[in-house]
Amino acid sequence: MDYIITFMETYGYAAMFIAMVLENANIPIPSEIVLGFAGYLVAQGVFDMNMTIIVGTVAGIVGSVLSYWMGEYGGRPLLLKYGKYIFFNEHKFELAEKLFNKWGGTAVFVGRLLPGVRTFISFPAGMARYPMWHFIIWTVLGTIPWTILLVYLGKVLGDRWQDLIQYNHELLIAMVVVFAIIALVFGIKYYRKRR
């Protein structure tokens, strides 16, 4: 974790961009560290909030597309062969694969909001040759709220930004509850329109 913080302190937005690309391209670098620390730097006046969100979101999309291409052109054998070099977590990958196989594009959106799973969700989409533009749309829709939330929480927590790492399961539950409420509201509106 310290090397990521030092990297970002030294190289700023460029380091944040690289770390987030890698995190979204199957290398398990916790986004809670990268984005949480970026939020802390916003609170310190080092980073700008809007620029941080833009860099984090663009990096997330770039990394996801790289992961998609790896899945499309290399498939599972690529990850199994070289995964040991990137601290590959087969359990989380299998979870992402099952999620995608069951839910398709919706899984890309939901997977972007799940710690651990978000690192690998793009790979099975590429393996399945899921349409690229649909994939990008779902990725953007999932990446934006995750990036905003973690940067904002890092800013609000300030010196205690590392609490994001400790409480990432509670964060996950909060995200699920928020999106369940949003889905319920849209479901009710859709049902009323249909009637």
Tab-separated table of C-alpha atoms in Angstrom:
chain	number	residue	atom	x	y	z
A	1	MET	CA	0.000	0.000	0.000
A	2	ASP	CA	2.813	2.421	0.862
A	3	TYR	CA	4.322	2.188	-2.613
A	4	ILE	CA	0.991	3.239	-4.187
A	5	ILE	CA	0.766	6.260	-1.869
A	6	THR	CA	4.383	7.230	-2.579
A	7	PHE	CA	3.808	6.752	-6.319
A	8	MET	CA	0.776	9.050	-6.239
A	9	GLU	CA	2.496	11.656	-4.055
A	10	THR	CA	5.398	11.763	-6.505
A	11	TYR	CA	3.629	11.574	-9.885
A	12	GLY	CA	0.138	12.892	-9.096
A	13	TYR	CA	-2.661	12.316	-11.611
A	14	ALA	CA	-0.426	10.226	-13.900
A	15	ALA	CA	0.249	7.760	-11.068
A	16	MET	CA	-3.433	7.653	-10.173
A	17	PHE	CA	-4.310	6.972	-13.815
A	18	ILE	CA	-1.791	4.118	-14.096
A	19	ALA	CA	-2.881	2.545	-10.793
A	20	MET	CA	-6.566	2.647	-11.769
A	21	VAL	CA	-5.881	1.235	-15.245
A	22	LEU	CA	-3.993	-1.670	-13.667
A	23	GLU	CA	-6.722	-2.205	-11.040
A	24	ASN	CA	-9.339	-2.506	-13.762
A	25	ALA	CA	-7.123	-4.721	-15.935
A	26	ASN	CA	-7.044	-7.737	-13.581
A	27	ILE	CA	-4.284	-6.557	-11.225
A	28	PRO	CA	-5.707	-6.523	-7.701
A	29	ILE	CA	-4.761	-3.032	-6.548
A	30	PRO	CA	-7.568	-1.943	-4.187
A	31	SER	CA	-9.413	1.049	-5.628
A	32	GLU	CA	-10.248	1.993	-2.033
A	33	ILE	CA	-6.561	2.858	-1.605
A	34	VAL	CA	-6.103	4.678	-4.922
A	35	LEU	CA	-9.369	6.637	-4.934
A	36	GLY	CA	-9.547	7.053	-1.157
A	37	PHE	CA	-6.052	8.536	-1.076
A	38	ALA	CA	-6.910	10.695	-4.102
A	39	GLY	CA	-9.882	12.028	-2.098
A	40	TYR	CA	-7.537	12.761	0.787
A	41	LEU	CA	-5.299	14.709	-1.643
A	42	VAL	CA	-8.401	16.659	-2.728
A	43	ALA	CA	-9.023	17.558	0.923
A	44	GLN	CA	-5.393	18.713	1.185
A	45	GLY	CA	-5.769	20.927	-1.888
A	46	VAL	CA	-3.247	18.862	-3.895
A	47	PHE	CA	-5.815	17.370	-6.307
A	48	ASP	CA	-8.908	18.984	-7.800
A	49	MET	CA	-12.180	17.104	-7.166
A	50	ASN	CA	-13.511	17.263	-10.730
A	51	MET	CA	-10.174	16.380	-12.315
A	52	THR	CA	-9.735	13.469	-9.897
A	53	ILE	CA	-13.146	12.041	-10.789
A	54	ILE	CA	-12.464	12.441	-14.530
A	55	VAL	CA	-9.019	10.789	-14.311
A	56	GLY	CA	-10.369	7.948	-12.137
A	57	THR	CA	-13.324	7.308	-14.441
A	58	VAL	CA	-11.315	7.418	-17.692
A	59	ALA	CA	-8.649	5.143	-16.190
A	60	GLY	CA	-11.346	2.706	-15.055
A	61	ILE	CA	-12.793	2.551	-18.566
A	62	VAL	CA	-9.358	2.132	-20.218
A	63	GLY	CA	-8.397	-0.669	-17.816
A	64	SER	CA	-11.745	-2.394	-18.298
A	65	VAL	CA	-11.383	-2.323	-22.092
A	66	LEU	CA	-7.859	-3.796	-21.786
A	67	SER	CA	-9.248	-6.577	-19.586
A	68	TYR	CA	-12.084	-7.164	-22.075
A	69	TRP	CA	-9.550	-7.530	-24.921
A	70	MET	CA	-7.453	-9.946	-22.853
A	71	GLY	CA	-10.564	-12.048	-22.318
A	72	GLU	CA	-11.534	-11.828	-25.977
A	73	TYR	CA	-8.130	-12.734	-27.426
A	74	GLY	CA	-6.496	-14.786	-24.672
A	75	GLY	CA	-9.384	-16.257	-22.743
A	76	ARG	CA	-9.173	-18.219	-19.513
A	77	PRO	CA	-5.863	-19.987	-20.433
A	78	LEU	CA	-4.099	-16.590	-20.538
A	79	LEU	CA	-5.218	-15.682	-17.026
A	80	LEU	CA	-4.440	-19.124	-15.631
A	81	LYS	CA	-0.978	-19.163	-17.247
A	82	TYR	CA	0.163	-15.656	-16.288
A	83	GLY	CA	-2.098	-14.945	-13.315
A	84	LYS	CA	0.568	-15.899	-10.774
A	85	TYR	CA	2.592	-12.857	-11.870
A	86	ILE	CA	-0.228	-10.430	-11.038
A	87	PHE	CA	-1.434	-12.018	-7.769
A	88	PHE	CA	-4.405	-13.502	-9.625
A	89	ASN	CA	-7.278	-14.513	-7.380
A	90	GLU	CA	-9.027	-17.464	-9.036
A	91	HIS	CA	-11.920	-17.441	-6.556
A	92	LYS	CA	-12.829	-13.823	-7.336
A	93	PHE	CA	-12.414	-14.455	-11.052
A	94	GLU	CA	-14.789	-17.449	-10.897
A	95	LEU	CA	-17.295	-15.314	-8.989
A	96	ALA	CA	-17.072	-12.624	-11.695
A	97	GLU	CA	-17.419	-15.255	-14.416
A	98	LYS	CA	-20.521	-16.796	-12.825
A	99	LEU	CA	-22.027	-13.339	-12.314
A	100	PHE	CA	-21.466	-12.425	-15.968
A	101	ASN	CA	-22.710	-15.762	-17.313
A	102	LYS	CA	-25.931	-15.374	-15.351
A	103	TRP	CA	-26.671	-11.670	-15.816
A	104	GLY	CA	-24.680	-10.480	-18.868
A	105	GLY	CA	-24.438	-6.701	-19.224
A	106	THR	CA	-26.174	-6.041	-15.921
A	107	ALA	CA	-23.370	-8.010	-14.250
A	108	VAL	CA	-20.811	-5.631	-15.768
A	109	PHE	CA	-22.621	-2.715	-14.110
A	110	VAL	CA	-23.094	-4.459	-10.753
A	111	GLY	CA	-19.601	-5.968	-10.871
A	112	ARG	CA	-18.062	-2.491	-11.189
A	113	LEU	CA	-19.519	-1.758	-7.730
A	114	LEU	CA	-18.283	-4.893	-5.943
A	115	PRO	CA	-14.845	-4.801	-4.297
A	116	GLY	CA	-12.633	-7.598	-5.629
A	117	VAL	CA	-15.070	-8.674	-8.335
A	118	ARG	CA	-14.734	-5.336	-10.162
A	119	THR	CA	-11.098	-6.155	-10.963
A	120	PHE	CA	-12.106	-9.229	-12.995
A	121	ILE	CA	-15.641	-8.593	-14.336
A	122	SER	CA	-14.490	-7.305	-17.743
A	123	PHE	CA	-12.495	-10.432	-18.570
A	124	PRO	CA	-15.461	-12.847	-18.840
A	125	ALA	CA	-17.341	-10.221	-20.881
A	126	GLY	CA	-14.496	-10.343	-23.405
A	127	MET	CA	-14.403	-14.149	-23.316
A	128	ALA	CA	-18.132	-14.204	-24.103
A	129	ARG	CA	-17.637	-11.664	-26.933
A	130	TYR	CA	-20.283	-9.460	-25.320
A	131	PRO	CA	-20.932	-6.496	-27.697
A	132	MET	CA	-18.214	-3.896	-27.051
A	133	TRP	CA	-20.451	-0.804	-27.064
A	134	HIS	CA	-22.901	-2.384	-24.635
A	135	PHE	CA	-19.948	-3.339	-22.460
A	136	ILE	CA	-18.569	0.217	-22.503
A	137	ILE	CA	-21.976	1.729	-21.633
A	138	TRP	CA	-22.427	-0.599	-18.631
A	139	THR	CA	-18.813	0.004	-17.582
A	140	VAL	CA	-19.235	3.792	-17.664
A	141	LEU	CA	-22.496	3.572	-15.693
A	142	GLY	CA	-20.814	1.455	-13.005
A	143	THR	CA	-17.465	3.255	-12.910
A	144	ILE	CA	-18.769	6.791	-12.402
A	145	PRO	CA	-20.678	6.251	-9.119
A	146	TRP	CA	-17.905	4.059	-7.652
A	147	THR	CA	-15.253	6.666	-8.467
A	148	ILE	CA	-17.314	9.576	-7.147
A	149	LEU	CA	-18.203	7.719	-3.956
A	150	LEU	CA	-14.657	6.684	-3.031
A	151	VAL	CA	-13.085	10.039	-3.902
A	152	TYR	CA	-15.807	11.860	-1.952
A	153	LEU	CA	-15.434	9.570	1.076
A	154	GLY	CA	-11.649	9.961	0.970
A	155	LYS	CA	-12.119	13.732	0.977
A	156	VAL	CA	-14.644	13.684	3.830
A	157	LEU	CA	-12.610	11.254	5.954
A	158	GLY	CA	-9.425	13.276	5.451
A	159	ASP	CA	-6.643	11.849	7.634
A	160	ARG	CA	-8.840	8.803	8.306
A	161	TRP	CA	-9.213	7.916	4.598
A	162	GLN	CA	-7.694	4.474	5.290
A	163	ASP	CA	-10.936	3.552	7.070
A	164	LEU	CA	-12.218	2.850	3.547
A	165	ILE	CA	-9.984	-0.228	3.424
A	166	GLN	CA	-11.070	-1.473	6.829
A	167	TYR	CA	-14.787	-0.984	6.161
A	168	ASN	CA	-14.985	-2.022	2.502
A	169	HIS	CA	-17.584	-4.733	3.296
A	170	GLU	CA	-19.830	-2.154	4.945
A	171	LEU	CA	-19.283	0.030	1.880
A	172	LEU	CA	-20.379	-2.848	-0.318
A	173	ILE	CA	-23.567	-3.340	1.709
A	174	ALA	CA	-24.316	0.390	1.522
A	175	MET	CA	-23.845	0.353	-2.277
A	176	VAL	CA	-26.124	-2.674	-2.666
A	177	VAL	CA	-28.826	-1.028	-0.527
A	178	VAL	CA	-28.617	2.256	-2.468
A	179	PHE	CA	-28.864	0.525	-5.842
A	180	ALA	CA	-31.654	-1.767	-4.630
A	181	ILE	CA	-33.644	1.343	-3.639
A	182	ILE	CA	-32.929	2.982	-7.011
A	183	ALA	CA	-33.965	-0.200	-8.852
A	184	LEU	CA	-37.142	-0.401	-6.766
A	185	VAL	CA	-38.069	3.216	-7.537
A	186	PHE	CA	-37.505	2.722	-11.276
A	187	GLY	CA	-39.359	-0.619	-11.157
A	188	ILE	CA	-42.400	0.997	-9.511
A	189	LYS	CA	-42.397	3.853	-12.055
A	190	TYR	CA	-42.128	1.375	-14.940
A	191	TYR	CA	-44.921	-0.784	-13.513
A	192	ARG	CA	-47.211	2.251	-13.097
A	193	LYS	CA	-46.553	3.340	-16.689
A	194	ARG	CA	-47.384	-0.128	-17.965
A	195	ARG	CA	-50.709	-0.068	-16.107
